[in-house]
Tab-separated table of C-alpha atoms in Angstrom:
chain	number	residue	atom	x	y	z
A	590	UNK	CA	25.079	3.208	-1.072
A	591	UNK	CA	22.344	0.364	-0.810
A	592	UNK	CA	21.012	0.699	2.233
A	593	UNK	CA	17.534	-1.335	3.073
A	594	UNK	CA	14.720	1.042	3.793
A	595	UNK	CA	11.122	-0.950	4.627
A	596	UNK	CA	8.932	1.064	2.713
A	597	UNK	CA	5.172	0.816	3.734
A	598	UNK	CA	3.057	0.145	0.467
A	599	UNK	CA	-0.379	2.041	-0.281
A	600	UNK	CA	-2.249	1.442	-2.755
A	601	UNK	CA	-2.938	4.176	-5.175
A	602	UNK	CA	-6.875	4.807	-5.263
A	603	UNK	CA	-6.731	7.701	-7.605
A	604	UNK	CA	-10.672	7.587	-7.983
A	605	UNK	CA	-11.075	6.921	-4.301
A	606	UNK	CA	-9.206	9.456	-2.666
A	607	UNK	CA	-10.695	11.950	-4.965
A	608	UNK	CA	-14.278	11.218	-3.768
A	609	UNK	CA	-12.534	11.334	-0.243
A	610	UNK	CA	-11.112	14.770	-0.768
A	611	UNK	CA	-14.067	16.105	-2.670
A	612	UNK	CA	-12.295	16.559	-6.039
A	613	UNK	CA	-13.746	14.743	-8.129
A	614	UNK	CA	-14.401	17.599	-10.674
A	615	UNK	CA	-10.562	18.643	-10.353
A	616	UNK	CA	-10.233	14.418	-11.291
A	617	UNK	CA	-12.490	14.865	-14.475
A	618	UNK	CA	-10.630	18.201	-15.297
A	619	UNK	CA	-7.369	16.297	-15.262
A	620	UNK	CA	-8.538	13.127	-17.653
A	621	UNK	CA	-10.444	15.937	-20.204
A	622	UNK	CA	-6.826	17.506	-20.339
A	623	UNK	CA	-4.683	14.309	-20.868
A	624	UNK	CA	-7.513	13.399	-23.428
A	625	UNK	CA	-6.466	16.399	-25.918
A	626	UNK	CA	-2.951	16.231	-24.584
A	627	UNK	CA	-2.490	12.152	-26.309
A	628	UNK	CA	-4.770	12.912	-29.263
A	629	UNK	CA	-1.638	14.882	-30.621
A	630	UNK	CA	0.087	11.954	-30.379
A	631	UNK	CA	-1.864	9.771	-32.790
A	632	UNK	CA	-0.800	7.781	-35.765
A	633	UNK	CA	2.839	7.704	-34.512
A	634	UNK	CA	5.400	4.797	-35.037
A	635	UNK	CA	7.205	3.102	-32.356
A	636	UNK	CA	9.717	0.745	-32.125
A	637	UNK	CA	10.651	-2.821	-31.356
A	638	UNK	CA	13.064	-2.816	-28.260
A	639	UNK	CA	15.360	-5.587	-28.853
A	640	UNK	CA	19.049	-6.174	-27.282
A	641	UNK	CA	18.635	-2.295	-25.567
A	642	UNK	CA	17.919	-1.185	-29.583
A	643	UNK	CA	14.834	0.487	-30.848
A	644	UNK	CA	14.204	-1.450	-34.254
A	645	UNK	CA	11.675	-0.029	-36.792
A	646	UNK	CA	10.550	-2.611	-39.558
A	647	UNK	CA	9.400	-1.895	-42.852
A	648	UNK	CA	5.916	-4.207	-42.009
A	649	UNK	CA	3.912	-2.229	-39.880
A	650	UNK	CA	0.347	-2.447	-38.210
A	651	UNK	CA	-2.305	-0.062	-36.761
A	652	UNK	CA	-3.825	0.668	-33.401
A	653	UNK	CA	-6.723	1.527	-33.611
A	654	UNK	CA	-9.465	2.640	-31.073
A	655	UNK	CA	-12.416	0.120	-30.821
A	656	UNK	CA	-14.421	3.096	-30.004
A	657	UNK	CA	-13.900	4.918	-32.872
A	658	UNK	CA	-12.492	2.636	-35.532
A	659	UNK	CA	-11.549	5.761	-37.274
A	660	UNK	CA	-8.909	6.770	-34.987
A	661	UNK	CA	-5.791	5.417	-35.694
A	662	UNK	CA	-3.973	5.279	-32.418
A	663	UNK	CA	-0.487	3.766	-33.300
A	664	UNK	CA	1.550	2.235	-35.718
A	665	UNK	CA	3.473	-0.662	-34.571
A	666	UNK	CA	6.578	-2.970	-36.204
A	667	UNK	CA	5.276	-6.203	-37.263
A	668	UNK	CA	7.726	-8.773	-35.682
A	669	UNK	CA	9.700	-11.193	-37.813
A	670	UNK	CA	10.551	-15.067	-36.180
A	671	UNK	CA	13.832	-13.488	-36.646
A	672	UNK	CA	13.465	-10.630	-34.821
A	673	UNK	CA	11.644	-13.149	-31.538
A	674	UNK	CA	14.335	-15.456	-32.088
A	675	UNK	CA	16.752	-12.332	-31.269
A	676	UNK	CA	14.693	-10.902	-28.468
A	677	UNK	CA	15.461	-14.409	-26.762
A	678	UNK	CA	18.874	-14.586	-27.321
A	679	UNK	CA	19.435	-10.996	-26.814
A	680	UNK	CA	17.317	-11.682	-22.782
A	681	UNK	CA	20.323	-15.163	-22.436
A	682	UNK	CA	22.885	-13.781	-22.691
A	683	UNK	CA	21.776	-10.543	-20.157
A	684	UNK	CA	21.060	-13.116	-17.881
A	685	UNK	CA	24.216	-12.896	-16.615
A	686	UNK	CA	24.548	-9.431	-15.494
A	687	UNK	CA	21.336	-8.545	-14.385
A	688	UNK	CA	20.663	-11.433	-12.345
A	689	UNK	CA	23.920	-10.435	-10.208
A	690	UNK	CA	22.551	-6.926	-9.544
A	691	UNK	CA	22.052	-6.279	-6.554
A	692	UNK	CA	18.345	-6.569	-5.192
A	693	UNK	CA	18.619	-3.291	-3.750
A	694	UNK	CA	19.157	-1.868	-6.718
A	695	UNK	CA	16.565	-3.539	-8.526
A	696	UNK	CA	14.202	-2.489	-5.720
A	697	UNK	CA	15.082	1.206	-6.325
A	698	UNK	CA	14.746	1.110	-10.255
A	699	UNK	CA	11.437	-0.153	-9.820
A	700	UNK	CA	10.212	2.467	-7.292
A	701	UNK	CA	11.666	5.341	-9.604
A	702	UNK	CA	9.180	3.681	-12.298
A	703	UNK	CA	6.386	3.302	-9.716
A	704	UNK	CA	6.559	6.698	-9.129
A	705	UNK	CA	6.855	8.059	-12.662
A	706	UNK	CA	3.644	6.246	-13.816
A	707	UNK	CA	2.135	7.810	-10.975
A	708	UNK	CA	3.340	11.684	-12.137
A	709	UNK	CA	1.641	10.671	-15.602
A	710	UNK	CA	-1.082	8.436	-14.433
A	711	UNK	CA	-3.629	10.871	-16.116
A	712	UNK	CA	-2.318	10.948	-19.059
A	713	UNK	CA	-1.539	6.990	-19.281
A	714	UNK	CA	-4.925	6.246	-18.415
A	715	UNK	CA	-6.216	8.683	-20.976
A	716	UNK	CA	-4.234	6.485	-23.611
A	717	UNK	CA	-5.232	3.287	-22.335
A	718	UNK	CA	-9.282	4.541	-22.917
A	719	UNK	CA	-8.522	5.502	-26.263
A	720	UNK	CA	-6.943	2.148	-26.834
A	721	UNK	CA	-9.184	-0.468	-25.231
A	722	UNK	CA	-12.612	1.197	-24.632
A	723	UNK	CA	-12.384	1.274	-20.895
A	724	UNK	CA	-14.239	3.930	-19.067
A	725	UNK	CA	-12.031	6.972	-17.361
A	726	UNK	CA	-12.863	5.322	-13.940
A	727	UNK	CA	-11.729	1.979	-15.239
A	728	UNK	CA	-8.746	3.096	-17.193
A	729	UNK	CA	-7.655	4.980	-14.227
A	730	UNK	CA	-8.327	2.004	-12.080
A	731	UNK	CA	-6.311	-0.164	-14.261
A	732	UNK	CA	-2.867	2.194	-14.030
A	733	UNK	CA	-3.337	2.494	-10.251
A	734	UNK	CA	-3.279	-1.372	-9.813
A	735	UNK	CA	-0.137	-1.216	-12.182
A	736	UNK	CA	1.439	0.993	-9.886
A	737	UNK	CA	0.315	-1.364	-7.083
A	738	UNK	CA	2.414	-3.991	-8.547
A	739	UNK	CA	5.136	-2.231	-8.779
A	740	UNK	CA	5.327	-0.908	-5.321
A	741	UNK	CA	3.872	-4.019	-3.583
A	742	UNK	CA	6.716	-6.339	-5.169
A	743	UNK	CA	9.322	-4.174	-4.092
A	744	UNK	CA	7.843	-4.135	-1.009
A	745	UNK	CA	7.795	-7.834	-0.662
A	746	UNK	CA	11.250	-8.496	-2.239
A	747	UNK	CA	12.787	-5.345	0.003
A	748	UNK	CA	10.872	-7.153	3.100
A	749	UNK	CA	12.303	-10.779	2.107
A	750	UNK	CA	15.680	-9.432	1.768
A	751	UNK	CA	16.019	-10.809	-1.511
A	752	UNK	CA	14.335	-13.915	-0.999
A	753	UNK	CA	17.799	-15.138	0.730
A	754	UNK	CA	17.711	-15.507	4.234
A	755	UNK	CA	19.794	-17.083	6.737
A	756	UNK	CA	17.680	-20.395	8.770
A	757	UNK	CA	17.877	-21.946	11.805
A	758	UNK	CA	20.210	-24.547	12.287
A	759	UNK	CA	20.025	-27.921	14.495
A	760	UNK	CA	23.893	-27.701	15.211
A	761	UNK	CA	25.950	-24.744	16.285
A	762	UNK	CA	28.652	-25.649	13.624
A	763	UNK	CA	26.801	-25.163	10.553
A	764	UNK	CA	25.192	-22.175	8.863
A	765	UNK	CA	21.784	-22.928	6.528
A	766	UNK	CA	20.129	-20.306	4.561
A	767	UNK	CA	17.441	-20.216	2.104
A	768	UNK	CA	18.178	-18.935	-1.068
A	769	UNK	CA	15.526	-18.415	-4.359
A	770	UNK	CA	17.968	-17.761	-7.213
A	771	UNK	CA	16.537	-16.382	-10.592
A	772	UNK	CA	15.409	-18.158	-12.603
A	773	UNK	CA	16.646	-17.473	-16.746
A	774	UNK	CA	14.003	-16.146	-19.719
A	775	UNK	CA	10.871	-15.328	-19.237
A	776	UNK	CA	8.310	-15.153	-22.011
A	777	UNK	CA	5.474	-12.559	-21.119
A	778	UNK	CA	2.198	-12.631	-23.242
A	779	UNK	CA	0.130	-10.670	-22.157
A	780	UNK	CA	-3.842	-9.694	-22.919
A	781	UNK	CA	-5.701	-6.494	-23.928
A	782	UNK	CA	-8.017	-5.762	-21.497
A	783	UNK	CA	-5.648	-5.268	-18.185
A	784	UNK	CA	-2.819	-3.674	-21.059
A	785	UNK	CA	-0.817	-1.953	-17.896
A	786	UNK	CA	-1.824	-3.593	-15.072
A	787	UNK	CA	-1.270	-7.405	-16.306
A	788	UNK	CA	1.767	-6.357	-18.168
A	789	UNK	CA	3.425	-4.430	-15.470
A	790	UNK	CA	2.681	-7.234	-12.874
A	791	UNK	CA	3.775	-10.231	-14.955
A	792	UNK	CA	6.968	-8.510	-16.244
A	793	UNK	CA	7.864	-7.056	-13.192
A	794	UNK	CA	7.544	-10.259	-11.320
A	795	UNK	CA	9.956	-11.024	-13.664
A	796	UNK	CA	12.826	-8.671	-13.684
A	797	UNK	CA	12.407	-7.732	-10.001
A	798	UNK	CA	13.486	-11.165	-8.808
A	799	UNK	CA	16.500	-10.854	-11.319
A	800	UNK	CA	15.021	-12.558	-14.252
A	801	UNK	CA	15.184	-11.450	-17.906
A	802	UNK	CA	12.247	-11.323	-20.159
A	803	UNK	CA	10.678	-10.994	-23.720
A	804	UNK	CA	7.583	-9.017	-23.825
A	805	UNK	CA	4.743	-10.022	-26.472
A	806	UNK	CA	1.765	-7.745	-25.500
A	807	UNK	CA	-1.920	-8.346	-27.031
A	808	UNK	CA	-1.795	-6.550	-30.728
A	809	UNK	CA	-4.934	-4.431	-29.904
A	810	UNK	CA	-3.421	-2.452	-27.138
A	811	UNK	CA	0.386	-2.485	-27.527
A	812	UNK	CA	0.534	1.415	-26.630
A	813	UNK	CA	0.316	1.320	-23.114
A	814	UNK	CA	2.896	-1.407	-22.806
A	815	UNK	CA	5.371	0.053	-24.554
A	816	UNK	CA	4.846	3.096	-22.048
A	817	UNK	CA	6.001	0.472	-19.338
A	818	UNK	CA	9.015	-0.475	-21.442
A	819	UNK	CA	9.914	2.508	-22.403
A	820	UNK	CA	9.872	4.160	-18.892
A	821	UNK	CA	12.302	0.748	-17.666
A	822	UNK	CA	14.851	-0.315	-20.259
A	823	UNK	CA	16.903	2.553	-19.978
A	824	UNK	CA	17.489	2.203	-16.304
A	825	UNK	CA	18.322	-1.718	-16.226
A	826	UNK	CA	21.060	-3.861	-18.794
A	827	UNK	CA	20.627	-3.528	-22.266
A	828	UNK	CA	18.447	-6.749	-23.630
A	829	UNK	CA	17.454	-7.487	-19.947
A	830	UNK	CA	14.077	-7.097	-20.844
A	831	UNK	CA	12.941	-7.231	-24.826
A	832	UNK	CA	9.413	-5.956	-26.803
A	833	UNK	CA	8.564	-7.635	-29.342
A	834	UNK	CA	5.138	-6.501	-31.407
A	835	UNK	CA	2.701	-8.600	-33.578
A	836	UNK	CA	0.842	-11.834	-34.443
A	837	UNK	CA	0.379	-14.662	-31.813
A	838	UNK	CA	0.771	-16.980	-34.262
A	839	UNK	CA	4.186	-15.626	-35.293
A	840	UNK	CA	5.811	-13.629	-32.066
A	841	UNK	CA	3.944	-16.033	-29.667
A	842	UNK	CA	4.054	-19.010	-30.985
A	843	UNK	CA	8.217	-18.641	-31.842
A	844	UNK	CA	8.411	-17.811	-27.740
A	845	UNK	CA	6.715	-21.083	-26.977
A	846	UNK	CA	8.386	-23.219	-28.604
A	847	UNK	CA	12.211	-22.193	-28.134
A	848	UNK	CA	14.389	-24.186	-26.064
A	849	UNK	CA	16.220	-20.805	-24.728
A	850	UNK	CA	13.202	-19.557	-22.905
A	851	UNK	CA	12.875	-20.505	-19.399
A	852	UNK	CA	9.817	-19.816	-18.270
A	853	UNK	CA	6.278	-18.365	-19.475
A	854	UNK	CA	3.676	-15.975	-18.118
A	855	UNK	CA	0.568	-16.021	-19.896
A	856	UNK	CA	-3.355	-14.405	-19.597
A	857	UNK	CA	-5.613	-14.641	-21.864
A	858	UNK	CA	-8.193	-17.533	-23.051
A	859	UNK	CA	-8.337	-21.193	-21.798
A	860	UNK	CA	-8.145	-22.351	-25.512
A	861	UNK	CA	-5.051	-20.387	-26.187
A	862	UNK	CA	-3.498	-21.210	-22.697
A	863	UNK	CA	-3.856	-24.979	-22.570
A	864	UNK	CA	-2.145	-25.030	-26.194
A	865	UNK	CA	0.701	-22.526	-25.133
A	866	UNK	CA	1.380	-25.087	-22.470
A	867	UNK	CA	1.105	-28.294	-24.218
A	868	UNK	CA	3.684	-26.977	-26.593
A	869	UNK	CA	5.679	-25.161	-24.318
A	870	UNK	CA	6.194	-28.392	-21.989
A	871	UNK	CA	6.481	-30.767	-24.972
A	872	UNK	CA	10.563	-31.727	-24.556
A	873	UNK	CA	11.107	-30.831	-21.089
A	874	UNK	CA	9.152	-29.464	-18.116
A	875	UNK	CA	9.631	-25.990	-17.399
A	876	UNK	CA	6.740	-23.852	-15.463
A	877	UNK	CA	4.064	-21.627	-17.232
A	878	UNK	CA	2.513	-19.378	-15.440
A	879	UNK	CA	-1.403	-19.403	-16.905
A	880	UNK	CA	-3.941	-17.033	-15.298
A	881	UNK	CA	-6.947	-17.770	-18.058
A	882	UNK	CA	-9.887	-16.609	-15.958
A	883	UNK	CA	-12.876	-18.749	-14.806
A	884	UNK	CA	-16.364	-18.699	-13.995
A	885	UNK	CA	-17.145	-16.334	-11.350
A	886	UNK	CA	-19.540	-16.835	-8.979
A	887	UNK	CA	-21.460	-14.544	-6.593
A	888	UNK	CA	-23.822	-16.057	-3.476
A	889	UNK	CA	-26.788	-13.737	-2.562
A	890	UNK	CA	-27.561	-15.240	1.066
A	891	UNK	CA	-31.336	-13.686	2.720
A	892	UNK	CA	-29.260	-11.689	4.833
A	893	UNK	CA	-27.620	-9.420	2.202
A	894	UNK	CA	-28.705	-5.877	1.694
A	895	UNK	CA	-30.637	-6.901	-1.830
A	896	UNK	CA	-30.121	-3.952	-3.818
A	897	UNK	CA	-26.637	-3.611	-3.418
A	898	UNK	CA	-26.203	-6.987	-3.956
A	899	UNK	CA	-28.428	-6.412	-7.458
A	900	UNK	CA	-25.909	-3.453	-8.283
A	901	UNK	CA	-22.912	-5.196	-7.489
A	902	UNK	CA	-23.853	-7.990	-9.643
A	903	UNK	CA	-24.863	-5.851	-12.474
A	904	UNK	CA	-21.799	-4.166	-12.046
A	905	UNK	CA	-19.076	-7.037	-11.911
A	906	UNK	CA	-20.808	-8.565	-15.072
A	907	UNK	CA	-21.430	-5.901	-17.827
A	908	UNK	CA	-18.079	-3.754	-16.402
A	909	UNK	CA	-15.864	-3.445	-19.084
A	910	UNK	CA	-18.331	-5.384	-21.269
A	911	UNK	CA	-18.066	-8.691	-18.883
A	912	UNK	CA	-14.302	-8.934	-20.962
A	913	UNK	CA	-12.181	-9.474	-17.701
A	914	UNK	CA	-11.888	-12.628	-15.630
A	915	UNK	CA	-13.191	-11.163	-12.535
A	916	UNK	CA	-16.470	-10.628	-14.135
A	917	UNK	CA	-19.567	-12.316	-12.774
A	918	UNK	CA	-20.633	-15.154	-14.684
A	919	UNK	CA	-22.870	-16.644	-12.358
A	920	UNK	CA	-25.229	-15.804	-9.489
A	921	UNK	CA	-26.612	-18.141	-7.130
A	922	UNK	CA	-29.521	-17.015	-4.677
A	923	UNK	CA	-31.153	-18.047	-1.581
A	924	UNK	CA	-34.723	-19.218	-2.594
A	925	UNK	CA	-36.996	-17.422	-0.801
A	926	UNK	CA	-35.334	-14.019	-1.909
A	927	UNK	CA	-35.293	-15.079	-5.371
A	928	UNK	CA	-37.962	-13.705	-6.950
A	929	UNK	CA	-37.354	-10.196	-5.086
A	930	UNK	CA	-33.732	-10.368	-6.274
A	931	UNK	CA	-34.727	-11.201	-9.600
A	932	UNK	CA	-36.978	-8.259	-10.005
């Protein structure tokens, strides 16, 4: 039985509520494990999912870690046209089907995946440093705000009762509601340096709200979003939500420019966004969703304790090698603390 339950939504803080519970050597413990636990994974295939079918083809590519170009991570199935032409006909026609499930139900499949990432969140974010470089702390950080997303969109669509609610009405014999229906095919291309936390938010704004999708994730760091898939496509319609791996110019470029596809969600670069959306809006208007970063400033004001400030800065710059759009790019100070912020 779907009954609504308003479910109060916490973020995850791994990192933070070990410093708060003084285990922070029980957290390092943890990651060393899941570190030799996913190196005995290495060098595996996986597969395409497309129409609810895993799909090995004979072209593959490698994963490998830009830490240690040596380790081969992965190997992944080089996607055909053919194969993203599929993907988007496969996510039409389960429009249908999963667009009429019930919210409810979509709320609780979602939580159930919430809450398996965060049994496995060590080992997850073990993968994800192996794949893209980041730091435990920022790996971990990354999975958390995954986990986030999932929880704090259920929350919102349990708390908007399906984004269809019944409206006041200026005479007593007529009923008005308000009523956001889903929307069709959503193309999801997604970047390498948030590879679960980007993914997981723009797909499951996706599918939550009753949408279907076709999942292109950056080639570097394909790994930790098939984890996400393959944690979700068993529990929802077959072809209701589609991976597709390889080249931009083949996979992503055949998403933007067919007619069947509905809608986009993109991050990544300004170049590539601005193209993606020139082409994708060419015959007809449809909306593309385009989070391409920006320049980032901080303000350093006489009253602010200067040498967190100095951290901070440091910090939200060379994090992650500056390669996130949150990073600082610029820093504008009060003059007469320049020179002592400076040094």
């Amino acid at each position: 039985e779907l009954v609504p339950r308003i479910v109060v939504f916490e973020n995850e803080k791994t990192w933070a509520k070990a410093i708060s519970n003084n285990a922070i050597d029980e957290f390092h413990i943890k990651f060393d494990q899941a570190v030799e636990s996913v190196r005995k994974d290495f060098g595996k295939k996986y597969p395409m999912i497309i129409g609810g079918k895993e799909i090995y083809s004979e072209n593959q590519f490698q994963v490998r870690s830009p830490a240690d170009r040596n380790i081969i991570i992965a190997n992944f199935s080089m996607a055909t046209k053919e194969d993203t032409l599929r993907a988007i006909e496969s996510a039409k026609d389960a429009f249908s089907k999963w667009s009429m499930t019930p919210y409810q139900k979509r709320i609780q499949i979602f939580r159930e995946v919430a809450d398996d990432f965060s049994s496995q969140k060590f080992t997850l974010a073990a993968i994800m440093a192996f794949e893209n470089g980041k730091s435990r702390l920022e790996s971990m950080g990354d999975i958390d705000e995954a986990i986030d997303f999932l929880r704090f969109y259920s929350e919102q669509l349990e708390a908007n009762e399906g984004y269809s609610k019944e409206t006041k009405s200026a005479n007593p014999n007529e009923k008005t509601r308000s009523v956001l229906k889903p929307y069709g095919v959503w193309g999801i291309i997604s970047p390498f340096n948030y590879p679960s936390a980007i993914v997981i938010g723009m797909t499951t704004g996706a599918l939550l709200t009753g949408n279907t999708a076709v999942l292109k994730p950056a080639s570097d760091t394909p790994l930790s979003a098939y984890k996400f898939v393959e944690a979700i496509y068993h529990k929802i319609p077959p072809a209701a939500l589609n991976f597709v791996t390889g080249s931009g110019s083949i996979v992503g470029k055949t998403i933007l420019e067919s007619p069947l596809v509905d809608g986009i969600a993109f991050t990544g670069s300004k170049e590539v966004g601005m193209s993606g959306f020139q082409t994708f809006i060419e015959k007809n208007p449809r909306p593309f969703i385009s989070e391409m970063g920006g320049k980032n400033p901080v303000i350093v004001t006489e009253s602010a304790d200067i040498e967190k400030a100095a951290d901070g800065v440091i910090r939200a710059a060379f994090g992650y090698g500056g390669q996130k759009c949150s990073a600082c790019s610029r820093v504008y100070v009060q003059k007469n603390i320049a020179a002592q912020f400076m040094e």
